[in-house]
CSV table of C-alpha atoms in Angstrom, one decimal:
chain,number,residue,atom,x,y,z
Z,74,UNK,CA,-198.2,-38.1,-152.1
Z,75,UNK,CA,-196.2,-35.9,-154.2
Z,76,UNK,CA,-192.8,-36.6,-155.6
Z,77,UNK,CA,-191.1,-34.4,-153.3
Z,78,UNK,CA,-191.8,-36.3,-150.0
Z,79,UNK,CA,-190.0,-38.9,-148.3
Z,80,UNK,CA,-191.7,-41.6,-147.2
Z,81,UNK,CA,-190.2,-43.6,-144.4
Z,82,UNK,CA,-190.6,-47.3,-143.9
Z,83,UNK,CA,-190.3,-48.9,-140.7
Z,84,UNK,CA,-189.8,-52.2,-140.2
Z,85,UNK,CA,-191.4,-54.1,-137.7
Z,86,UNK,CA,-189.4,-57.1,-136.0
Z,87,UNK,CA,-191.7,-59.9,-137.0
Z,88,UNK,CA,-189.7,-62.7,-135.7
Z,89,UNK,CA,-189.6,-61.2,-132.3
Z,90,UNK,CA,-193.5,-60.4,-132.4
Z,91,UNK,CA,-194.0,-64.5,-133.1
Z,92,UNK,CA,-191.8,-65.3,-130.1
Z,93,UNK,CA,-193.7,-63.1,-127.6
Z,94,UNK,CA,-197.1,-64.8,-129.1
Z,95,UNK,CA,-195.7,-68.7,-128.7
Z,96,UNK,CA,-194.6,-67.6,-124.6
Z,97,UNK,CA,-197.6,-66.4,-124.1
Z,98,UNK,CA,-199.5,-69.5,-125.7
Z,99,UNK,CA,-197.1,-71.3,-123.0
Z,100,UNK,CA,-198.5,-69.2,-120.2
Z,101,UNK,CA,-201.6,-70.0,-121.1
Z,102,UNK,CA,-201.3,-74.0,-121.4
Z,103,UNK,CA,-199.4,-73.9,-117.7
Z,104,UNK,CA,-201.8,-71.9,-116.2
Z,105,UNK,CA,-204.9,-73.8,-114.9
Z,106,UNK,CA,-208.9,-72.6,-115.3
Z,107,UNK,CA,-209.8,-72.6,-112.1
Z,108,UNK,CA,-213.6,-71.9,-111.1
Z,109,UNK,CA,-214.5,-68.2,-110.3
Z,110,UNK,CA,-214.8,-67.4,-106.4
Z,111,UNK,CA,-218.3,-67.8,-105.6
Z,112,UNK,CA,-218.5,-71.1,-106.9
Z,113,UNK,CA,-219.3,-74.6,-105.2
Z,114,UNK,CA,-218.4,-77.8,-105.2
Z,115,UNK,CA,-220.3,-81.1,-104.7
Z,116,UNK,CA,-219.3,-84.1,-104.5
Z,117,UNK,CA,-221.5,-87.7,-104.6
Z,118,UNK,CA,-221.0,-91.3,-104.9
Z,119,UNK,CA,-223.0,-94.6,-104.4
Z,120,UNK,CA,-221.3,-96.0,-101.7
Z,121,UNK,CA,-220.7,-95.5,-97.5
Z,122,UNK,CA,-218.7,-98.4,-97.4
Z,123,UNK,CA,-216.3,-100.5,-98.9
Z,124,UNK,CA,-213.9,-103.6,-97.9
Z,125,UNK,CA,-210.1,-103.2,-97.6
Z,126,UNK,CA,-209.0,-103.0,-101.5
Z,127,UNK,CA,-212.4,-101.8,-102.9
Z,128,UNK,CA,-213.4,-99.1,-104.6
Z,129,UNK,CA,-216.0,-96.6,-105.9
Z,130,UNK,CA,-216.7,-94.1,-108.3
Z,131,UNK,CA,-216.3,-90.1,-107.1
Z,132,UNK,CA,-218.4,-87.1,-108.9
Z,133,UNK,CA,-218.1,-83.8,-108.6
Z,134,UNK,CA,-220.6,-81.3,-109.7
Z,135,UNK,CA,-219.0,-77.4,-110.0
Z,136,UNK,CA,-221.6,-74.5,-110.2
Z,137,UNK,CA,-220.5,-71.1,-110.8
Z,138,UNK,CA,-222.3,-68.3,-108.7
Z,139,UNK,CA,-224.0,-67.6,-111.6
Z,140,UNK,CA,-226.4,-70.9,-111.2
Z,141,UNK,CA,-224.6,-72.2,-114.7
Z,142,UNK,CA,-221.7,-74.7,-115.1
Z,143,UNK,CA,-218.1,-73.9,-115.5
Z,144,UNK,CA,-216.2,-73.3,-118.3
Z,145,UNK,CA,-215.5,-76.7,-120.3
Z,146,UNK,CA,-212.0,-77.8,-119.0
Z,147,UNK,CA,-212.2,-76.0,-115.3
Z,148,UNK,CA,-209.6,-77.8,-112.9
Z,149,UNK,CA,-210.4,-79.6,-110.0
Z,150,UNK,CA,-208.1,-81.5,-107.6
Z,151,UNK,CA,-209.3,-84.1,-105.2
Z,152,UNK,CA,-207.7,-85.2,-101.7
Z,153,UNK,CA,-208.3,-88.0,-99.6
Z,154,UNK,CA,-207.2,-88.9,-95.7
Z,155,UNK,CA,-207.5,-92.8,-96.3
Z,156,UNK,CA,-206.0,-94.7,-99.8
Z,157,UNK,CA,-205.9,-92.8,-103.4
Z,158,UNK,CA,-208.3,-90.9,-106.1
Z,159,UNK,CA,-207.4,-91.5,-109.7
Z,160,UNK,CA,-206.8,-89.2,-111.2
Z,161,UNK,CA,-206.0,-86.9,-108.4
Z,162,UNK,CA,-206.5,-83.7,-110.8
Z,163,UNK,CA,-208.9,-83.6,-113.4
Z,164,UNK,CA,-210.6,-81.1,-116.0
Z,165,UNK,CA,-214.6,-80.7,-116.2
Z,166,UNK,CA,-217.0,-81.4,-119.0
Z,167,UNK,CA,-219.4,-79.1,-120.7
Z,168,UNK,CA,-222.1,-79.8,-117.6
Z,169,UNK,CA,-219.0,-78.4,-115.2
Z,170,UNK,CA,-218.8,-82.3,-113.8
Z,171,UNK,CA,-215.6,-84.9,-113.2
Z,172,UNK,CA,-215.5,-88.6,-112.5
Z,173,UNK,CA,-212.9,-90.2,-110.3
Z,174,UNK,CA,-212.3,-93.1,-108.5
Z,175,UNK,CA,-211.9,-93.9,-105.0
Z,176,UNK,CA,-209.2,-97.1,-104.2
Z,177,UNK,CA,-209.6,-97.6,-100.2
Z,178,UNK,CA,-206.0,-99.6,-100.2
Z,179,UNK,CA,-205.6,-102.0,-97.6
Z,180,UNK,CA,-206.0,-99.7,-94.3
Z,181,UNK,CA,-209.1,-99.6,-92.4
Z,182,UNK,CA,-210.6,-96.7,-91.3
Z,183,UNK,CA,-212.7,-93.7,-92.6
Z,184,UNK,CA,-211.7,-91.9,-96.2
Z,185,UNK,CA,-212.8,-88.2,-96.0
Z,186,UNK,CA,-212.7,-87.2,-99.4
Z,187,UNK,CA,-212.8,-83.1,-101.0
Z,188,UNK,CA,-212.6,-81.4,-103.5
Z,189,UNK,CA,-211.2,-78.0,-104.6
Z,190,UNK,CA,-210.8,-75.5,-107.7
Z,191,UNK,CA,-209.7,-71.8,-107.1
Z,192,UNK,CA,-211.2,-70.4,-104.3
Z,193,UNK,CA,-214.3,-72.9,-104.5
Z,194,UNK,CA,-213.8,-76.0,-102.2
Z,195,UNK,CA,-216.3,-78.7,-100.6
Z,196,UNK,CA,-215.1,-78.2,-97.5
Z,197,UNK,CA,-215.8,-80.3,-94.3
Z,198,UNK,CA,-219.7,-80.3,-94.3
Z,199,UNK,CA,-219.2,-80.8,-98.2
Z,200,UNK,CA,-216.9,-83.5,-98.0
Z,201,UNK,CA,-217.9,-87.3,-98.5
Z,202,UNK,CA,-216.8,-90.1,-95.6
Z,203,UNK,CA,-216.5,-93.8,-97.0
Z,204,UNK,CA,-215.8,-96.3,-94.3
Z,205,UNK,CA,-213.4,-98.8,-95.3
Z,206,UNK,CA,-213.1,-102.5,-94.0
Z,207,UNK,CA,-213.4,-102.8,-90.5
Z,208,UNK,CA,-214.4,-99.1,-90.3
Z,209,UNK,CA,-217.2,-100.2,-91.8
Z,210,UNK,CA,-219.0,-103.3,-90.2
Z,211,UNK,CA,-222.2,-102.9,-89.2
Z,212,UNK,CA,-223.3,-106.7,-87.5
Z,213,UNK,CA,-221.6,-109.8,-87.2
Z,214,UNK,CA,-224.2,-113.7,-87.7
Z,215,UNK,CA,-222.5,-116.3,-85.9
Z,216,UNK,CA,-223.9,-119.6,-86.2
Z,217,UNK,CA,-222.8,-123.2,-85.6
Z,218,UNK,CA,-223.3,-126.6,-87.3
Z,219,UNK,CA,-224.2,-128.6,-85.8
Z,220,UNK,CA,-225.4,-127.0,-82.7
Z,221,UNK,CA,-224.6,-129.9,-81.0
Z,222,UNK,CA,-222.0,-132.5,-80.0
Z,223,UNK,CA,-222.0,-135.6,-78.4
Z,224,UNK,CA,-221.0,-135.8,-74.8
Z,225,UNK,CA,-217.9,-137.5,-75.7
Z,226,UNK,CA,-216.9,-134.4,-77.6
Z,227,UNK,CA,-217.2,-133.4,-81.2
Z,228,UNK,CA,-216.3,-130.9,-83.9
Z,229,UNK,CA,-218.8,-128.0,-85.0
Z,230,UNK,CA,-217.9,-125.7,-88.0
Z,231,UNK,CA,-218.6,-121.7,-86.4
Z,232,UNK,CA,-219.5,-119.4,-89.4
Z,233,UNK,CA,-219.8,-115.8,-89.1
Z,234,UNK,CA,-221.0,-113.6,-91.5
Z,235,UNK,CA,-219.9,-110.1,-91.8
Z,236,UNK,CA,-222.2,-107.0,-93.2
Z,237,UNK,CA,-221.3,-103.2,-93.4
Z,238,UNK,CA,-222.8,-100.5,-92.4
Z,239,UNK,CA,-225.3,-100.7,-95.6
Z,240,UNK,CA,-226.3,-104.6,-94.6
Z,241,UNK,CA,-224.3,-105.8,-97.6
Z,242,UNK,CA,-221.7,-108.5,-96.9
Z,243,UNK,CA,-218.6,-107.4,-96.0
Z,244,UNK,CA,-215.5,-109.0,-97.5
Z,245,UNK,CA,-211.8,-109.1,-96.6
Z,246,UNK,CA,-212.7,-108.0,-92.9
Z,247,UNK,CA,-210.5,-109.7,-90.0
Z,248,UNK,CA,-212.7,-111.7,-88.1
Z,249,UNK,CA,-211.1,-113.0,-84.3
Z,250,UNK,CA,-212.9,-115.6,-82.9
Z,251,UNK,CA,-212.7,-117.1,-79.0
Z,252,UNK,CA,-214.5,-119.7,-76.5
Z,253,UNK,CA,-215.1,-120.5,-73.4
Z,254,UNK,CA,-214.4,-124.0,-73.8
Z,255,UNK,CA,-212.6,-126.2,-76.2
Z,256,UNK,CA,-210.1,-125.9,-78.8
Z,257,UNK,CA,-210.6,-123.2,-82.3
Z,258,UNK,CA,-208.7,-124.9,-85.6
Z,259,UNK,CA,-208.1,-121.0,-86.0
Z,260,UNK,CA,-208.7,-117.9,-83.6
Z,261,UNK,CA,-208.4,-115.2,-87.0
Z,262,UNK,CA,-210.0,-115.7,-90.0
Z,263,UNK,CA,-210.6,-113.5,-93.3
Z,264,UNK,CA,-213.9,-112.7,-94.9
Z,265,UNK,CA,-214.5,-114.3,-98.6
Z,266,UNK,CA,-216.7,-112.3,-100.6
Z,267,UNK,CA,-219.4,-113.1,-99.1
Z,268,UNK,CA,-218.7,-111.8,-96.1
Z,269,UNK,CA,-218.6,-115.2,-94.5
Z,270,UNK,CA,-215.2,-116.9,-91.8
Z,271,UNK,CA,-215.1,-120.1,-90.2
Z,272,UNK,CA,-213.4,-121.9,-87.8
Z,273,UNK,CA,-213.9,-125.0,-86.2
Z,274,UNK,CA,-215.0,-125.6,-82.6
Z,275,UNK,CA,-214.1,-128.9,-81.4
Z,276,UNK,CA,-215.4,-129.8,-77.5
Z,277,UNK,CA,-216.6,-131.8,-75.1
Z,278,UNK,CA,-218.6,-129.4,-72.5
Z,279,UNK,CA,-220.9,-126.8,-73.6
Z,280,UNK,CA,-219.0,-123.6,-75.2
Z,281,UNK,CA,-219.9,-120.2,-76.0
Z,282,UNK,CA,-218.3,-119.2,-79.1
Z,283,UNK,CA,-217.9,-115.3,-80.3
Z,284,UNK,CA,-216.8,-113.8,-83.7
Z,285,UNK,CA,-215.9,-110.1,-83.6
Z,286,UNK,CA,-214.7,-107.3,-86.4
Z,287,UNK,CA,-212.9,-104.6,-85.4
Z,288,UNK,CA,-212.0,-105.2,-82.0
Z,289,UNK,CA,-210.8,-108.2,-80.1
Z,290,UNK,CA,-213.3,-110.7,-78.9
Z,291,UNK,CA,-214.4,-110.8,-75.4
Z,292,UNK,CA,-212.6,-112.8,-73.0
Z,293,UNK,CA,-214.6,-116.0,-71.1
Z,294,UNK,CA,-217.4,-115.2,-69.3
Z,295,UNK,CA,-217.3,-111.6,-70.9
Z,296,UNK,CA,-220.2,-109.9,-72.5
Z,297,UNK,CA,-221.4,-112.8,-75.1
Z,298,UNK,CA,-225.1,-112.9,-74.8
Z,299,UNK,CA,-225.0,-116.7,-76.1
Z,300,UNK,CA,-228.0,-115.9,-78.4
Z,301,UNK,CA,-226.8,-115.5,-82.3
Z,302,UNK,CA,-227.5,-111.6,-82.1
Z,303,UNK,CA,-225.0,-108.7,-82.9
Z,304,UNK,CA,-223.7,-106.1,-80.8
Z,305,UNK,CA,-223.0,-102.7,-83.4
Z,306,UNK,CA,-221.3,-100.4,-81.9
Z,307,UNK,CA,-220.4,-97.0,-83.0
Z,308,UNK,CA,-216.8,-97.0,-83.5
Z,309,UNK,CA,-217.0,-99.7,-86.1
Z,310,UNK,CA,-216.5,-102.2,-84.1
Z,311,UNK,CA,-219.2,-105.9,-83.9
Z,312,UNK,CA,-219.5,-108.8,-82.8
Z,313,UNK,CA,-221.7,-112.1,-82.2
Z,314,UNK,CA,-221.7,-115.1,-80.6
Z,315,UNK,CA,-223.2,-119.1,-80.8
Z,316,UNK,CA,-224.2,-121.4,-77.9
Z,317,UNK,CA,-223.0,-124.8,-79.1
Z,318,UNK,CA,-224.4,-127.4,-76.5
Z,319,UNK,CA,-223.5,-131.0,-75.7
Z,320,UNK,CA,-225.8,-133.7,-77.1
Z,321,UNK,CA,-227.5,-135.4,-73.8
Z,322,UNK,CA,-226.8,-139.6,-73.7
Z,323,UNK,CA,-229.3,-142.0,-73.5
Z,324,UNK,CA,-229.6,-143.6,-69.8
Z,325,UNK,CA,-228.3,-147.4,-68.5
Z,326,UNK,CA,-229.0,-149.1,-65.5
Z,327,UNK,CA,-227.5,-152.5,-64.8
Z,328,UNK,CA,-229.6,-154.9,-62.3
Z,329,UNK,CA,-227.8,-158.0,-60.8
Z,330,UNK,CA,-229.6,-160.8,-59.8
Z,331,UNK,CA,-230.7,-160.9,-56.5
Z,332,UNK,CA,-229.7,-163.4,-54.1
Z,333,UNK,CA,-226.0,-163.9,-55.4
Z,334,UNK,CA,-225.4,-166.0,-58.3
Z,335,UNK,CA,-223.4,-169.0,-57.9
Z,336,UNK,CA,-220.2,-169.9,-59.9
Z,337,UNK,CA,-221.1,-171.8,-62.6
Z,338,UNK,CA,-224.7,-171.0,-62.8
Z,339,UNK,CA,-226.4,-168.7,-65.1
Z,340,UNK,CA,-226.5,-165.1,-63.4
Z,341,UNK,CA,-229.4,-163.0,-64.8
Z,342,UNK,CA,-228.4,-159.0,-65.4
Z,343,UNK,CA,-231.3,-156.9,-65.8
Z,344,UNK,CA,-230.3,-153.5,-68.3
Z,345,UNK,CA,-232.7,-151.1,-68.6
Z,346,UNK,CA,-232.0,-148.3,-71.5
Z,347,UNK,CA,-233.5,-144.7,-71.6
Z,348,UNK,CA,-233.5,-142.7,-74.6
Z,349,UNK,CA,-232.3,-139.1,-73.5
Z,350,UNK,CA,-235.9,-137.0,-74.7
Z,351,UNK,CA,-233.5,-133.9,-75.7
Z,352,UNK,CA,-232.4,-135.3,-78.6
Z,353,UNK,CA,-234.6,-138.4,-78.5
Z,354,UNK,CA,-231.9,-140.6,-80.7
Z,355,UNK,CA,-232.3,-144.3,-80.9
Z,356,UNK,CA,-229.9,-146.6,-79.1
Z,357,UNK,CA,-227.2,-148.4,-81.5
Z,358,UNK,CA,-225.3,-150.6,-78.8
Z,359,UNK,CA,-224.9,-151.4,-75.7
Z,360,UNK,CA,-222.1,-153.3,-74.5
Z,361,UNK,CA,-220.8,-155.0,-71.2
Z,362,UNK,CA,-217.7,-156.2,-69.8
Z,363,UNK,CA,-218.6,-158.7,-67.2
Z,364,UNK,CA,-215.1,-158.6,-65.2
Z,365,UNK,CA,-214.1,-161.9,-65.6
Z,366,UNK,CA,-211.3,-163.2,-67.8
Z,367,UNK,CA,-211.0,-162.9,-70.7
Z,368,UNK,CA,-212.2,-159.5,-70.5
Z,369,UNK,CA,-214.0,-159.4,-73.8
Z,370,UNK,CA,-216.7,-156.7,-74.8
Z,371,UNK,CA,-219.5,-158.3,-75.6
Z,372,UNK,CA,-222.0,-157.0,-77.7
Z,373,UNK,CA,-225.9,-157.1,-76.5
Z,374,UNK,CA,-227.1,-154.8,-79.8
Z,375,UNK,CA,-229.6,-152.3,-79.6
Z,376,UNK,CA,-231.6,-152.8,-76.3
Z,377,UNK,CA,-234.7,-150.7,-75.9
Z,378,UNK,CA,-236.4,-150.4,-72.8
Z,379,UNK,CA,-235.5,-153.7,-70.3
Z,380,UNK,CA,-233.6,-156.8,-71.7
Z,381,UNK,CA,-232.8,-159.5,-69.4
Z,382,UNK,CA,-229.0,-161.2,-70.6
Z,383,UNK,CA,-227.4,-164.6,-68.7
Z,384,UNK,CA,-223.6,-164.7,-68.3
Z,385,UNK,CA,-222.3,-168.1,-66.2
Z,386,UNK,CA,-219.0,-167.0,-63.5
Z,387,UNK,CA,-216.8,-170.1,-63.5
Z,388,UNK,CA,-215.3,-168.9,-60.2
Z,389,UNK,CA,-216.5,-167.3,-57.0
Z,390,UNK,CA,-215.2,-163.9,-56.2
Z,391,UNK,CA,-216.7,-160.2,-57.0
Z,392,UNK,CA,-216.9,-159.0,-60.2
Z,393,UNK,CA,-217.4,-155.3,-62.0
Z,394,UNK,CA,-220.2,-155.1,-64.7
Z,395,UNK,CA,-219.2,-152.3,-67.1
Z,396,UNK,CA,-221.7,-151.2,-69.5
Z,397,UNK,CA,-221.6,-149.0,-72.0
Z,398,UNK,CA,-224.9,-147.2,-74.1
Z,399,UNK,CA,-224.0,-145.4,-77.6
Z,400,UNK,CA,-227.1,-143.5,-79.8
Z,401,UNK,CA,-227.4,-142.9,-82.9
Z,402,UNK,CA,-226.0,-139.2,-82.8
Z,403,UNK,CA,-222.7,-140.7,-80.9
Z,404,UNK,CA,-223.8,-139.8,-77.5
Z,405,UNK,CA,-222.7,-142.5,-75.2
Z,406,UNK,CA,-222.7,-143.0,-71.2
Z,407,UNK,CA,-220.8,-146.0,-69.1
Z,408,UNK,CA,-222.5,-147.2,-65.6
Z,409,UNK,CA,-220.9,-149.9,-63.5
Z,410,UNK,CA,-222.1,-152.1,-60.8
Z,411,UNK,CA,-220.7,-154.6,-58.9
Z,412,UNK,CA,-222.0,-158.4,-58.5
Z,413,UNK,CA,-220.4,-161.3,-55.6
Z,414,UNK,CA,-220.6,-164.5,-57.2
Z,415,UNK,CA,-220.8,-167.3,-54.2
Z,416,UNK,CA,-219.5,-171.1,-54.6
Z,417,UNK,CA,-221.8,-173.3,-55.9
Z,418,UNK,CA,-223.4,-175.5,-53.5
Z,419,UNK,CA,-222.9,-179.1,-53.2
Z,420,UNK,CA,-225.4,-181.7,-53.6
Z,421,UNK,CA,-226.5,-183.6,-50.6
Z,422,UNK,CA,-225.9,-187.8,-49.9
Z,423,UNK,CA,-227.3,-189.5,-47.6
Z,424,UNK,CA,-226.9,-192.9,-47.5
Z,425,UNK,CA,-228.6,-195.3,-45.6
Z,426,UNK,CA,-228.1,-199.3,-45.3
Z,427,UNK,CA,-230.8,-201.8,-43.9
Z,428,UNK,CA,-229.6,-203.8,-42.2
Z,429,UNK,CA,-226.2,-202.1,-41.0
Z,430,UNK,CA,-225.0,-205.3,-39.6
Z,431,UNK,CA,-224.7,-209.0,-41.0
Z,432,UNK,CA,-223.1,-212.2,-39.7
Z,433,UNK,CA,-220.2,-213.9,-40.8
Z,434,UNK,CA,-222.1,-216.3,-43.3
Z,435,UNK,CA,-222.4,-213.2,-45.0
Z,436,UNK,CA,-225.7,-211.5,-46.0
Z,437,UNK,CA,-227.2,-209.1,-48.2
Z,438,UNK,CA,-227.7,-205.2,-47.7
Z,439,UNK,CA,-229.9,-202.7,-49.5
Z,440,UNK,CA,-228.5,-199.1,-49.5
Z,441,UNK,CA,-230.8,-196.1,-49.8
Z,442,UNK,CA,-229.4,-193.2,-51.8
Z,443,UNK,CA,-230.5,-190.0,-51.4
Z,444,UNK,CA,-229.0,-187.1,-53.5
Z,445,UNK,CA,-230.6,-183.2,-53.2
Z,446,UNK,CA,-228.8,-181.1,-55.4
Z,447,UNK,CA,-229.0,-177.3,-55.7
Z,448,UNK,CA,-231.2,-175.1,-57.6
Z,449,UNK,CA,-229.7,-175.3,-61.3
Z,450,UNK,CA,-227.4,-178.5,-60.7
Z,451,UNK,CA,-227.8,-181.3,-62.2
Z,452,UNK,CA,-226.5,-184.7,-61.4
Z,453,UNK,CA,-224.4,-186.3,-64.1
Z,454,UNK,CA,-223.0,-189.7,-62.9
Z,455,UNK,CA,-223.2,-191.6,-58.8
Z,456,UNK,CA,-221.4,-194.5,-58.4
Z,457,UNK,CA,-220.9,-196.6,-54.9
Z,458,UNK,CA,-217.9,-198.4,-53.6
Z,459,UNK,CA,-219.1,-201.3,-51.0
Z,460,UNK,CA,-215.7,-200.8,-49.2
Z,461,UNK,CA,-215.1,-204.8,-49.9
Z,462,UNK,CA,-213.1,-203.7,-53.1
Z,463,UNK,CA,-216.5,-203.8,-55.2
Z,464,UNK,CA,-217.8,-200.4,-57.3
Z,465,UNK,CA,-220.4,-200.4,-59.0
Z,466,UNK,CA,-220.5,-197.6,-61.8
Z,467,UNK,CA,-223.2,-195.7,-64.0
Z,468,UNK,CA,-226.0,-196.1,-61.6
Z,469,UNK,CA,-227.6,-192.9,-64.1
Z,470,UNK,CA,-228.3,-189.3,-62.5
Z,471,UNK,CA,-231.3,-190.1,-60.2
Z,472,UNK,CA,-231.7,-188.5,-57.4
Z,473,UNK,CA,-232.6,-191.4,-55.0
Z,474,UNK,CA,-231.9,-195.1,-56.0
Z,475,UNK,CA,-232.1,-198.0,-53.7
Z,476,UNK,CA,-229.1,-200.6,-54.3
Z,477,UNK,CA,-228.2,-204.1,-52.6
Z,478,UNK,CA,-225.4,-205.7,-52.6
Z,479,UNK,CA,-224.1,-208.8,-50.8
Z,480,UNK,CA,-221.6,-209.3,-48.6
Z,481,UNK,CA,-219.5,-212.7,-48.8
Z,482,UNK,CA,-218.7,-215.0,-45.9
Z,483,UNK,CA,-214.9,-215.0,-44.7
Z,484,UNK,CA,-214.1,-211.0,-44.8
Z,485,UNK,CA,-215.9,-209.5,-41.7
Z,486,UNK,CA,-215.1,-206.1,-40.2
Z,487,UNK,CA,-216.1,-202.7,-40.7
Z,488,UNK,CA,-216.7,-201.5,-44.2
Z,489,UNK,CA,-216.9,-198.3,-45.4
Z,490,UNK,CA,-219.3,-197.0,-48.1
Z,491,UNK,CA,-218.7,-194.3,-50.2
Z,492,UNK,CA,-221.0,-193.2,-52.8
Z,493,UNK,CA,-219.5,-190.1,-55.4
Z,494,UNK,CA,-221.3,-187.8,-57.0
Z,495,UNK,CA,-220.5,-185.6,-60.3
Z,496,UNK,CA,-222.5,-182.7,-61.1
Z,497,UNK,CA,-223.5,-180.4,-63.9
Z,498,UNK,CA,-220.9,-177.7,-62.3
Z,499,UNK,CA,-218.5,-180.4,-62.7
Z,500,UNK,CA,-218.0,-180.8,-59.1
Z,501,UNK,CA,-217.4,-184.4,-57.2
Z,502,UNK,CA,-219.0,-185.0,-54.0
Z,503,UNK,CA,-218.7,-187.8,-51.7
Z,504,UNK,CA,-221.6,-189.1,-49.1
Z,505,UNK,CA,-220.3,-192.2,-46.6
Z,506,UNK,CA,-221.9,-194.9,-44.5
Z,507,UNK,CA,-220.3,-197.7,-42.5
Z,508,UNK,CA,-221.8,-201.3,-42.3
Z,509,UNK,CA,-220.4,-204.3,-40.1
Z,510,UNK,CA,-219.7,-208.0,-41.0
Z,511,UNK,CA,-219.5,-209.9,-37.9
């Protein structure tokens, strides 16, 4: 450069030249990385089904045409038809993946979930289907404990046990239980995590008791095949059902004695028990009202087989035997039969005197007794009035006795004997005879 020149120095606006550079750096920071066209998109996870409120992790896997990962910090953005993905956007790592996760919420039905970055998507055959809650069972258990109750009715707990579509237990799914006999403590129930409802049949005839997810149960006498299996169904939907039968009751048969008892005499019963053989339980009791006052059960304990049992009416009439049979397990069973009780017979007198007739000096007669008294009665006490205002007392129960007495002179007439007897039935009977003092 020689002296002479002029040299010109522009200056360059630096402060505007740093401006342009920090909006561009902004451009660049709102501006996503989006995968190149050409690129796909796959997305896994470890689960087909989840209960209401679960969750699961989501992966997706970006490869550029180009058979090589992304760029490190490519976007992706997830959608779902059925509860949320957190985060909804994300960036990729060095191997071109991103981890979410899936929260089904508490709908049911089926989550599609995609993916998409740029002009590279999953799209449908790509995307992933998670069914959630009932969307998702696969077979309903039903079972029943006990599987029986007693005739006279009984409670039985019904448990049914939910699985997905996987087999795995199935938990916070709506179960809806029904019957076709009986009373449920609850007719909806919710799933613990284990998958497992209950309710509580209680009943006295035979009932058929069905659990179903995702759709209402059956009505009575609907499709229920009464044998513990599951009915899967397509749309989600399953159900099962339980048999719970009624217990059988051991067997009674009350005999009365034959011919009719008399009042006041033993009457023998015959009751002959028969285990039922479908549960075969041992008899506990058996009790019998006999229908005469005071109308107390009485207890005859645990017959097996025949037992022969004595009750004494005090008066005639007929009378209804109630019994009652109760097993072991509670079954029970009441028979009745009807018995006439007849009044007791009376003994028989007959008296006879020898001689019948004496003169008027008087003279002495011996009287024959003769008492026949009924099967079972005894005679307590007989005593004899002369009919000349003489009795003579305590002549002992005997059944025949021969007994003088003599007349004195100076009363002659008819005279009438009486003889009275007491039984064991407490009854008072009274044979006659006449003799003659002339």
């Amino acid at each position: 450069m020689s002296s002479g020149s002029i040299v010109t120095i522009r200056r360059i606006p630096i402060l505007l030249t740093l401006t342009a550079v920090a909006a561009l750096t902004v451009v660049c920071q709102r501006v996503p990385l989006l995968a190149p066209s050409g690129s796909t998109i796959t997305l896994t996870t470890g689960v087909t089904a989840l209960p209401v409120n679960g969750s699961a992790d989501i992966i997706a896997q970006v490869i550029e045409p180009s058979g090589t990962p992304p760029q490190n910090g490519t976007h992706i953005t997830f959608t779902t038809t059925l509860g949320t993905i957190e985060p909804a956007e994300a960036e990729t790592d060095i191997s071109g993946r991103v981890q979410a996760r899936f929260r089904a919420g508490s709908a049911n039905g089926t989550a599609t979930i995609t993916a998409i970055s740029g002009g590279a998507s999953t799209g449908t055959e790509g995307a992933i289907k998670i069914a959630v809650g009932t969307a998702a069972v696969g077979r309903v258990t039903v079972n029943a404990s006990p599987a029986s109750v007693p005739n006279t009715g009984g409670a039985t707990t019904i448990s049914a046990s939910v699985f997905d579509i996987n087999g795995n237990a199935l938990g916070a799914a709506p179960v809806s239980f029904s019957t076709t006999a009986g009373v449920l403590s609850t007719t909806l129930a919710i799933t613990d995590a284990t998958g497992l409802a209950t309710s509580v049949l209680n009943t006295s005839l035979p009932a058929t008791v069905t659990a179903s997810v995702g759709a209402q149960a059956p009505a009575a006498g609907g499709t229920a095949t009464g044998t513990g299996t599951t009915t899967p169904v397509a749309t989600g939907q399953a159900s099962g059902s339980v048999n719970v039968t009624i217990s059988a009751a051991p067997a009674l048969v009350i005999t009365p004695p034959t011919p009719p008892p008399s009042a006041g005499l033993p009457a023998s019963f015959t009751f002959a028990v028969t285990v039922a053989a479908t549960n075969g339980s041992a008899v506990r009791d058996v009790t019998v009202d006999w229908g005469d006052p005071p109308r107390v059960l009485q207890s005859l304990g645990a017959i097996s087989g025949n037992a022969i049992v004595s009750h004494v009416y005090r008066e005639a009439g007929t009378y209804k035997v109630t019994g009652i049979v109760t097993d072991a397990s509670g079954n029970s069973s009441t028979v009745s039969t009807t018995v006439t009780v007849i009044p007791v017979p009376r003994p028989t007198i007959i008296v006879t005197p020898t001689p019948r007739t004496v003169g008027p000096g008087g003279g002495t007669i011996s009287f024959g007794i003769q008492i026949t008294a009924p099967a079972g009665i005894g005679i307590v006490r007989t005593t004899i009035n002369y009919g000349d205002d003489n009795v003579q007392y305590e002549l002992g129960g005997g059944s025949s006795a021969v007994v003088p007495h003599t007349y004195l002179p100076g009363n002659p007439g008819d005279k009438l004997v009486t003889v009275t007897v007491v039984d064991t039935a407490g009854q008072t009977t009274i044979g006659t005879t006449s003799v003659t003092i002339t």
